[in-house]
Short mmCIF file of C-alpha atoms in Angstrom, two decimals:
data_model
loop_
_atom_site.label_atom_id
_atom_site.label_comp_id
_atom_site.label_asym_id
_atom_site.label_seq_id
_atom_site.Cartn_x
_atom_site.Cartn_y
_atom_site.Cartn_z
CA UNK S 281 64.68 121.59 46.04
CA UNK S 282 67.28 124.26 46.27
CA UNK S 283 70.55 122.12 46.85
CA UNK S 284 69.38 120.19 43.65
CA UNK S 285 68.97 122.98 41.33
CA UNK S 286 72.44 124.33 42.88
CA UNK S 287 73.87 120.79 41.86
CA UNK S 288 72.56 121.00 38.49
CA UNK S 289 73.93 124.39 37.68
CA UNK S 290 77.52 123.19 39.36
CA UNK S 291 77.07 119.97 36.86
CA UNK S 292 75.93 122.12 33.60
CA UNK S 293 79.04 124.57 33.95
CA UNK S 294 81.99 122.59 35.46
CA UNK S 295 83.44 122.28 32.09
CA UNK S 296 86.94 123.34 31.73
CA UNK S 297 86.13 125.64 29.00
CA UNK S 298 83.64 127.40 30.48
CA UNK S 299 83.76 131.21 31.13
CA UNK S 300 81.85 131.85 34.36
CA UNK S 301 83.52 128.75 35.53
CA UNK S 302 87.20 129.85 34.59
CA UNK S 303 86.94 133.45 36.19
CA UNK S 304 85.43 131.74 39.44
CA UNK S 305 88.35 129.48 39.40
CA UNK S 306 90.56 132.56 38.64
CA UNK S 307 89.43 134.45 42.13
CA UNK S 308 89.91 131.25 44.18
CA UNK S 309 93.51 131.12 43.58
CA UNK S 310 94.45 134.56 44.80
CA UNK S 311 95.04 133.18 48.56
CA UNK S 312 98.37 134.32 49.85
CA UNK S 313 98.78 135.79 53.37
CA UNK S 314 95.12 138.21 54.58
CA UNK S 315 92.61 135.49 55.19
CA UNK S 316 91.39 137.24 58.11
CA UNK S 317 90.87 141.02 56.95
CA UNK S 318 87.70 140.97 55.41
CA UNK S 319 85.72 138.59 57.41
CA UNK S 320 87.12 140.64 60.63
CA UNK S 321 85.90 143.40 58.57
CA UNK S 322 82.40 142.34 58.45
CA UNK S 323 82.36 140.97 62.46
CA UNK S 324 83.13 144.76 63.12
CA UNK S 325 80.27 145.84 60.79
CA UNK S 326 78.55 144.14 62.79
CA UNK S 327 79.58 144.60 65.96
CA UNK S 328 78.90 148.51 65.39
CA UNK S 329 75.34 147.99 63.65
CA UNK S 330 74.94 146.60 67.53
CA UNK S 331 76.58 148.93 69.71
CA UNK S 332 74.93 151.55 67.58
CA UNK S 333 70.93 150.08 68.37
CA UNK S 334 72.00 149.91 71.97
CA UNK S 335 73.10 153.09 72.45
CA UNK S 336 70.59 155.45 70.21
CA UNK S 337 67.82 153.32 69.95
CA UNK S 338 64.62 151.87 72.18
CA UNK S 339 63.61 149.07 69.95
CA UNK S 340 64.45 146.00 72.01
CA UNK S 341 63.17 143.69 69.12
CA UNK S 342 65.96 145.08 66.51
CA UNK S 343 68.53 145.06 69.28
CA UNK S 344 67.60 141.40 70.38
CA UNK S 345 67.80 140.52 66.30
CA UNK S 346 71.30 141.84 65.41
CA UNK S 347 73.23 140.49 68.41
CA UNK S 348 71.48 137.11 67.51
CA UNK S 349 72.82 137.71 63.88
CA UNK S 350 76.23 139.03 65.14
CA UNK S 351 76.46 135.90 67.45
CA UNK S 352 76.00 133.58 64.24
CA UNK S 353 78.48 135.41 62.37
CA UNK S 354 81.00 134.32 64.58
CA UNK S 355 81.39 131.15 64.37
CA UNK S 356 80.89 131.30 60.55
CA UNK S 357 83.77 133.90 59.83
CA UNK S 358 85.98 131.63 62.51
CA UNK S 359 84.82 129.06 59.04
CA UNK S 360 85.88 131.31 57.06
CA UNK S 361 89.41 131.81 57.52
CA UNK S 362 90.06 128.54 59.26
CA UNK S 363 88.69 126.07 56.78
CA UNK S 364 91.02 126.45 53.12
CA UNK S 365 94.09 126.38 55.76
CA UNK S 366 93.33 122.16 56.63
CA UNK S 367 94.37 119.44 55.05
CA UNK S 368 91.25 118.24 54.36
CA UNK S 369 88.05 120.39 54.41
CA UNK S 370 86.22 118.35 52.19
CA UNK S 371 86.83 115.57 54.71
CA UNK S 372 86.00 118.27 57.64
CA UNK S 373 82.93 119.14 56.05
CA UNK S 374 81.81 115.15 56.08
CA UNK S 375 82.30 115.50 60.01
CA UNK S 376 80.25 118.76 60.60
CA UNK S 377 78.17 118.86 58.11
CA UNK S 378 75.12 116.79 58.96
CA UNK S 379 75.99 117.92 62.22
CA UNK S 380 75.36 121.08 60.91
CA UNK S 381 72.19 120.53 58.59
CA UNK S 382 70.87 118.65 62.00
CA UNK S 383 70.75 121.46 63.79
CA UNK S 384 69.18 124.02 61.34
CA UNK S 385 66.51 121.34 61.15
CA UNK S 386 66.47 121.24 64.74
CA UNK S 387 65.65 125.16 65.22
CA UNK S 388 63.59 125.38 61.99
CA UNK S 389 61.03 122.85 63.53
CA UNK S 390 61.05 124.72 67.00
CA UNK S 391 60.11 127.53 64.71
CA UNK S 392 57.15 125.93 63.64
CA UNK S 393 55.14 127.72 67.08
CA UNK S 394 55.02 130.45 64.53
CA UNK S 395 51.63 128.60 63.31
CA UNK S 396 49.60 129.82 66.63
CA UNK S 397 50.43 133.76 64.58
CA UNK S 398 48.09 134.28 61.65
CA UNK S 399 50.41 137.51 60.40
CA UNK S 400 53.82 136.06 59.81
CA UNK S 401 52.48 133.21 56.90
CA UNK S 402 55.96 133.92 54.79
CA UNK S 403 57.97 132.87 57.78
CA UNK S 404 55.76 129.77 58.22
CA UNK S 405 56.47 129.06 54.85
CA UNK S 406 60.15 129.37 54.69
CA UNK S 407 60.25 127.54 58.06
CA UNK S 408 58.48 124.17 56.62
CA UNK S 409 60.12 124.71 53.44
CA UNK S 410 63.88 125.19 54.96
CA UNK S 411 62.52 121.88 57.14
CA UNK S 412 61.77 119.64 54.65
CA UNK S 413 64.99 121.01 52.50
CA UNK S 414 67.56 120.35 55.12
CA UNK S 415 66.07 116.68 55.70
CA UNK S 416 66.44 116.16 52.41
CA UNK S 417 70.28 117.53 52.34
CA UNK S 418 70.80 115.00 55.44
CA UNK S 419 69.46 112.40 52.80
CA UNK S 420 71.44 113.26 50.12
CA UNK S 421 74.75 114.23 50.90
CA UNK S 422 75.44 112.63 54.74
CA UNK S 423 73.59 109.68 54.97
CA UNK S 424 76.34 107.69 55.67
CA UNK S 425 76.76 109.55 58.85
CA UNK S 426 73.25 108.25 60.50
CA UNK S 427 74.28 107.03 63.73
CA UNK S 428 73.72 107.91 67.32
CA UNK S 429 77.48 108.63 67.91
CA UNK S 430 77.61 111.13 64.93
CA UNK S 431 75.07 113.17 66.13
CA UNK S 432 75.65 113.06 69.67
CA UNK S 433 77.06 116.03 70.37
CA UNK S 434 74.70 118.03 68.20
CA UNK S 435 71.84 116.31 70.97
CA UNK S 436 73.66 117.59 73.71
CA UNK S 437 73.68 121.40 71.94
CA UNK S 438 70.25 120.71 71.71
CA UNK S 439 69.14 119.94 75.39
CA UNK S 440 71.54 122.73 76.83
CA UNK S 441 69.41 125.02 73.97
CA UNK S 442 65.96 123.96 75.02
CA UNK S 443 67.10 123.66 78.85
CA UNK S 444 68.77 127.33 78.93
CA UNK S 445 65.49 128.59 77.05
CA UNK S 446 63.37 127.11 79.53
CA UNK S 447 65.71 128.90 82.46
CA UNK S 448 65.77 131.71 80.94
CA UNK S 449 61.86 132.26 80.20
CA UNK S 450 61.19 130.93 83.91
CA UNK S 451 63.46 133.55 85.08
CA UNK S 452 61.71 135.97 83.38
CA UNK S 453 58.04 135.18 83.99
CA UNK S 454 58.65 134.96 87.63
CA UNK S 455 60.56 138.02 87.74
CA UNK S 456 58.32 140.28 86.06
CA UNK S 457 55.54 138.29 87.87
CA UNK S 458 53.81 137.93 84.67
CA UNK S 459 50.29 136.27 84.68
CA UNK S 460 49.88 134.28 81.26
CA UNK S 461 48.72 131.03 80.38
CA UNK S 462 50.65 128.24 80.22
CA UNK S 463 50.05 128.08 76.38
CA UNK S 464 51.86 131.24 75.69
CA UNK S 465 54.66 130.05 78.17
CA UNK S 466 55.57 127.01 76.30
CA UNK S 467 55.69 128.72 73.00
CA UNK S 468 57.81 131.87 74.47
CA UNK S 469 60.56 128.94 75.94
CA UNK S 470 60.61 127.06 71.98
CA UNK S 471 60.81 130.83 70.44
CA UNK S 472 63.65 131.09 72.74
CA UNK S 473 65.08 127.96 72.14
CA UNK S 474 64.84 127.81 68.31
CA UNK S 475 67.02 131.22 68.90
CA UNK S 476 69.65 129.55 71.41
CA UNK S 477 69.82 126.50 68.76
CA UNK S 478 70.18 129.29 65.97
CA UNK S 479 72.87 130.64 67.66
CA UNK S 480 74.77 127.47 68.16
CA UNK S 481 74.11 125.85 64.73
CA UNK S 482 77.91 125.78 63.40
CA UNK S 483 79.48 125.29 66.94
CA UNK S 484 80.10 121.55 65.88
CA UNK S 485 81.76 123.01 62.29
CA UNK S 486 83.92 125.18 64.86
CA UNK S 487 84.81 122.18 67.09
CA UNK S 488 85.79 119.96 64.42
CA UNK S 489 87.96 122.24 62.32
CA UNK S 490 89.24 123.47 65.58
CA UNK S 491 90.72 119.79 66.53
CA UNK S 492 92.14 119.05 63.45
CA UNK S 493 95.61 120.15 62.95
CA UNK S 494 96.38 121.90 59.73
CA UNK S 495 99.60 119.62 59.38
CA UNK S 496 99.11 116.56 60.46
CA UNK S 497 95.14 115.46 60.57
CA UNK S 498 94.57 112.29 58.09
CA UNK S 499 92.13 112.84 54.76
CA UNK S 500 88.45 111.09 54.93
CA UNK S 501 88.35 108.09 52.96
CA UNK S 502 85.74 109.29 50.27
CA UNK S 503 84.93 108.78 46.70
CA UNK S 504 85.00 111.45 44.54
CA UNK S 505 81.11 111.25 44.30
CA UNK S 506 80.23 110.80 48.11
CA UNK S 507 82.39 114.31 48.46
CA UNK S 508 80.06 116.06 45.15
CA UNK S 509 77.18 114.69 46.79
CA UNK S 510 78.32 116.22 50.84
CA UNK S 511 79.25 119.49 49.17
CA UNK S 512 76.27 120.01 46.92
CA UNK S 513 73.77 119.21 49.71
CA UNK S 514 75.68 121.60 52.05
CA UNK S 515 76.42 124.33 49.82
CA UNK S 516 72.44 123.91 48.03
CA UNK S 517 70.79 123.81 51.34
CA UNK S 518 72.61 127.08 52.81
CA UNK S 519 72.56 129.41 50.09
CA UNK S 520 69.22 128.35 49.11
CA UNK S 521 67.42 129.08 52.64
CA UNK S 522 69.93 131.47 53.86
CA UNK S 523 69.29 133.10 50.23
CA UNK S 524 65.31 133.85 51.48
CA UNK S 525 66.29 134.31 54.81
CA UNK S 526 68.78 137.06 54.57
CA UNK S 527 68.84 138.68 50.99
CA UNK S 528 65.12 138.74 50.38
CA UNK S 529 64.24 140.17 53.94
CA UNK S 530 67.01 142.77 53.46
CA UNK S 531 65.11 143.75 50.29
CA UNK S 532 61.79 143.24 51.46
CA UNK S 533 62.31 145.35 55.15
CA UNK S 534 65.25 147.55 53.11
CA UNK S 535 63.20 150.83 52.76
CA UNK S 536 61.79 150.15 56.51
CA UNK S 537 64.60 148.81 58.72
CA UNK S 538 68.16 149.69 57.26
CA UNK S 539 69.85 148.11 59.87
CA UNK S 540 67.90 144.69 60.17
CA UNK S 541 68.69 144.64 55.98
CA UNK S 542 72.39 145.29 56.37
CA UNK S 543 72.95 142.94 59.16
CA UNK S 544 71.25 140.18 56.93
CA UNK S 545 73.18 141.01 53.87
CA UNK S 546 76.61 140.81 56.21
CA UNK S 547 75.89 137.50 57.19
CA UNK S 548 74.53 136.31 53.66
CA UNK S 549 78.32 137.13 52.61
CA UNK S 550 80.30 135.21 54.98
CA UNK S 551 78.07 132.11 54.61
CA UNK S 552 78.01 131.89 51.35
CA UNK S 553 81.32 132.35 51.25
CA UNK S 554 82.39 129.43 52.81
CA UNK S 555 79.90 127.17 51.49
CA UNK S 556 80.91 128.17 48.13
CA UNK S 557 84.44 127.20 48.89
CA UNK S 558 83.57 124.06 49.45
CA UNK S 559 81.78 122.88 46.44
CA UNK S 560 84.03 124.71 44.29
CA UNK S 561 86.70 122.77 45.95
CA UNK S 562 84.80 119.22 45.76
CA UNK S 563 84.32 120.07 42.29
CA UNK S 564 88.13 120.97 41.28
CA UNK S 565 90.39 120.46 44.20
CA UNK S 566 93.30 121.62 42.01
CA UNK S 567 92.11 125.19 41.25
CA UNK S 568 90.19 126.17 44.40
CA UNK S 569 92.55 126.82 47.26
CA UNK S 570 90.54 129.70 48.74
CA UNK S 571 87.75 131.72 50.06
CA UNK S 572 86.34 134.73 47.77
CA UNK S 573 86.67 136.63 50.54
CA UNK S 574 90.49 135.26 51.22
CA UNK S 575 91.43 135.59 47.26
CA UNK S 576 89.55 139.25 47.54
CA UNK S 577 91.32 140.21 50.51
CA UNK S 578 94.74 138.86 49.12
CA UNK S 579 94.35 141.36 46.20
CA UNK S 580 93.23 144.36 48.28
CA UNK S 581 95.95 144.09 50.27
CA UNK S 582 98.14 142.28 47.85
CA UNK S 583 102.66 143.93 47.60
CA UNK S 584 101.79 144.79 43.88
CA UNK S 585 98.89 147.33 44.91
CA UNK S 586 100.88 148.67 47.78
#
């Protein structure tokens, strides 16, 4: 699976010695005071790529898809600069993280309706494979964490993401006093909900580094291992899915839809941003201190290029 073969390469070129390694560990340690500019930068990319589709264009279906891409990129760039700043975020990532992997399994398997649709079999594909991968990145780097408590909150997302969808579609039938079966019903209300759940799948990363203080919140007690291990499966299982679901679509529809491909490729940066972060942090706490985008931002912006 993806988060393995990302653990592999981390484990075949974390040698001091190495090059790619060195000039990785070279950008993270450019952090100094912009940590906000260029993920701001790329919520205001977005924000016009969505003002733009509602004022000049008529296709509901692209406008619907980049505010639900602009609404994910929120709570990830809020990640993004927030994150490198705690004490911590190795031990903040044990706390979200298989909240976070919960929920992408959550809306992946809502996703799974897809099957009644004989014309979308790459979706259905990356949908059972991004399943199966995020269960076994639960396994792998949080199963400590397996207890009704620890996932509580991420069941109450849930139910307020299924319930709203169900409002919301029920709303909407009866309003446009639509005559379908009951069939298509119940698969419009889990399309809606795998969106809603989508949409709210790093709240609990938002909460958590939101209540802990940059000063004053206490480290996790972990072994160096159990924080590889968190990290890794993180890091493996967003890149890896996120890599199919943003950067080959933006390829793939590139030459068709300009703006669906651009909005994918914006949110492809910030999340691999921070998941990057965080393994090369859990890997060598000493040298990685920031964000690519912080350290890139730092030397954009930096006195000596002033």
């Amino acid at each position: 699976f993806w988060h393995v073969a990302a653990a592999s390469w981390i484990l075949r070129n974390n040698r001091p010695g190495n090059m790619s390694t060195n000039l990785l560990w070279r950008a993270q340690q450019q952090l100094r005071k912009n940590a906000l500019v260029l993920p701001a930068c790329l919520l205001l990319l977005a924000s016009i790529l969505v003002l733009r589709e509602h004022m000049f264009s008529d296709r509901k279906d692209l406008r619907t898809f980049l505010t639900l891409v602009l609404a994910t990129m929120v709570p990830l760039a809020y990640m993004d600069v927030s994150i490198s700043a705690r004490t911590d975020p190795i031990g903040l990532l044990v706390n979200f993280g298989g909240k976070v992997l919960m929920m992408h399994s959550a809306f992946l398997a809502l996703r799974f309706r897809l099957f009644w649709y004989s014309d979308v079999f790459y979706l259905n594909c990356l949908n059972v494979a991004g399943f199966i991968a995020s269960i076994v990145a639960l396994l792998v780097g949080f199963r400590s964490q397996f207890n009704i408590t620890y996932f509580r909150d991420t069941i109450t997302l849930l139910v307020l993401a299924v319930a709203a969808a169900t409002v919301t579609e029920v709303l909407t039938w009866g309003l446009h006093l639509a005559k379908r079966y009951q069939r298509e019903i119940s698969l419009e209300i889990l399309g809606t909900a795998s969106e809603y759940a989508e949409i709210l799948a790093f709240v609990p990363a938002v909460w958590i580094i939101f209540r802990a203080d940059k000063k004053d919140s206490s480290p996790v007690n972990l072994t160096p291992l159990e924080r590889r291990l968190a990290a890794t499966a993180f890091f493996g299982f967003l890149v890896g899915f996120y890599f199919f679901e943003d950067v080959v679509a933006a390829f793939v529809s590139g030459w068709e839809d300009t703006m669906a491909s651009i909005a994918h490729i914006l949110h492809f940066l910030l999340l691999g941003d921070v998941s990057t972060f965080l393994v090369f942090l859990a890997y060598n706490p000493e040298k990685a201190q920031s964000t690519f985008l912080q350290s890139f931002s730092d030397y954009c912006f930096s006195e000596s290029l002033v």
